[in-house]
């Protein structure tokens, strides 16, 4: 099934139609800068523009950089606080006129990575972490997602972990690769003590340069691999979620759903 995937990030909002069965983009992705301030109506306008630019009609999956339960955005650590408590599913549904599924950005990237990328066939506990403006997490057990984990916000040395070890923290504090990798290593040691994952997939923009920092992560038992889908993981995962919801709706209409 085809679905439009839209990935809302701190600096840009990206979209492309996707074949959810193969994970392939059906057209080159388009990107519009995230409006400032990134309040709900302004973001919904961009979502509408993107859907219109693909002349889209059909399921739409949208990622959000915060907790999302039943379409409602519950946190917004790196987006405008006016998002807290918004029925984003209804807002974007109205903007696009299409059935919409909203989910956490790291969860979407993780689902895509488990299906088409570095996590294919991986059983046991797998943790995908995205390093960008914040640190996002997606936790899988035998391939099944535990949604809305917020492991970027554990406390390290009295600080929110993502303020020390995200890609943004590297830029903000002008940290060398070695220094930043040391902080990531310390962060991963905390995570490992809590969850003992078999595999950690590291994603986000900075995973493009994984050779500069992944080999320096020496204090971790788990296998660590860079993400494969890079920039497209959020779009693909969003489209997969939308297409799965649409399939479920169709089967319950036909009386075969549970
Ligand atoms: C948010 C997460 C999000 C991550 C990456 C964090 O600040 O709390 O929900 O997945 O940033 O965008």
CSV table of N, CA, C and O and ligand atoms in Angstrom, one decimal, residues 65-67 75 77-78 104-106 130 134-136 150 153 162, ligand 1:
chain,number,residue,atom,x,y,z
A,65,UNK,N,8.3,15.1,17.1
A,65,UNK,CA,9.5,14.9,18.0
A,65,UNK,C,9.1,15.0,19.5
A,65,UNK,O,9.6,15.8,20.3
A,66,UNK,N,8.1,14.1,19.9
A,66,UNK,CA,7.7,14.1,21.3
A,66,UNK,C,6.8,12.9,21.5
A,66,UNK,O,6.5,12.2,20.6
A,67,UNK,N,6.3,12.7,22.7
A,67,UNK,CA,5.4,11.6,23.0
A,67,UNK,C,4.0,11.8,22.3
A,67,UNK,O,3.5,13.0,22.4
A,75,UNK,N,4.3,15.8,24.9
A,75,UNK,CA,5.5,16.5,25.3
A,75,UNK,C,6.0,17.2,24.0
A,75,UNK,O,5.6,16.9,22.9
A,77,UNK,N,9.7,18.7,23.9
A,77,UNK,CA,11.0,19.2,24.5
A,77,UNK,C,11.7,20.2,23.5
A,77,UNK,O,12.3,21.1,24.0
A,78,UNK,N,11.6,19.9,22.2
A,78,UNK,CA,12.4,20.7,21.2
A,78,UNK,C,11.4,21.4,20.2
A,78,UNK,O,11.9,21.8,19.2
A,104,UNK,N,5.6,9.1,17.3
A,104,UNK,CA,6.9,9.7,17.7
A,104,UNK,C,7.9,9.5,16.6
A,104,UNK,O,8.0,8.4,16.0
A,105,UNK,N,8.8,10.4,16.4
A,105,UNK,CA,9.8,10.4,15.3
A,105,UNK,C,10.8,9.2,15.4
A,105,UNK,O,11.0,8.5,14.4
A,106,UNK,N,11.3,9.0,16.7
A,106,UNK,CA,12.3,7.9,16.8
A,106,UNK,C,11.6,6.5,16.6
A,106,UNK,O,12.2,5.6,16.1
A,130,UNK,N,18.3,7.9,18.1
A,130,UNK,CA,18.6,8.9,17.1
A,130,UNK,C,19.2,10.2,17.7
A,130,UNK,O,18.7,10.7,18.7
A,134,UNK,N,17.6,16.5,19.6
A,134,UNK,CA,17.5,15.8,20.9
A,134,UNK,C,18.1,14.4,20.8
A,134,UNK,O,18.8,14.1,19.8
A,135,UNK,N,17.8,13.5,21.7
A,135,UNK,CA,18.1,12.1,21.5
A,135,UNK,C,16.7,11.3,21.6
A,135,UNK,O,16.0,11.4,22.6
A,136,UNK,N,16.4,10.6,20.5
A,136,UNK,CA,15.2,9.9,20.4
A,136,UNK,C,15.4,8.4,20.7
A,136,UNK,O,16.6,7.9,20.4
A,150,UNK,N,11.3,7.4,26.2
A,150,UNK,CA,12.0,8.7,26.2
A,150,UNK,C,13.3,8.7,26.8
A,150,UNK,O,13.6,9.4,27.8
A,153,UNK,N,16.0,11.4,27.8
A,153,UNK,CA,15.9,12.3,29.0
A,153,UNK,C,16.3,11.7,30.3
A,153,UNK,O,15.9,12.2,31.3
A,162,UNK,N,20.2,14.4,26.8
A,162,UNK,CA,20.2,14.9,25.4
A,162,UNK,C,20.9,16.3,25.4
A,162,UNK,O,21.5,16.6,24.4
B,1,LIG,C1,11.9,14.0,22.5
B,1,LIG,C2,11.6,12.7,21.9
B,1,LIG,C3,12.1,12.7,20.5
B,1,LIG,C4,13.6,13.1,20.4
B,1,LIG,C5,14.1,13.2,19.0
B,1,LIG,C6,13.4,14.3,22.4
B,1,LIG,O1,13.6,15.6,23.0
B,1,LIG,O2,11.5,14.1,23.9
B,1,LIG,O3,10.2,12.4,21.9
B,1,LIG,O4,11.9,11.4,19.9
B,1,LIG,O5,13.8,14.3,21.1
B,1,LIG,O6,13.4,14.2,18.3
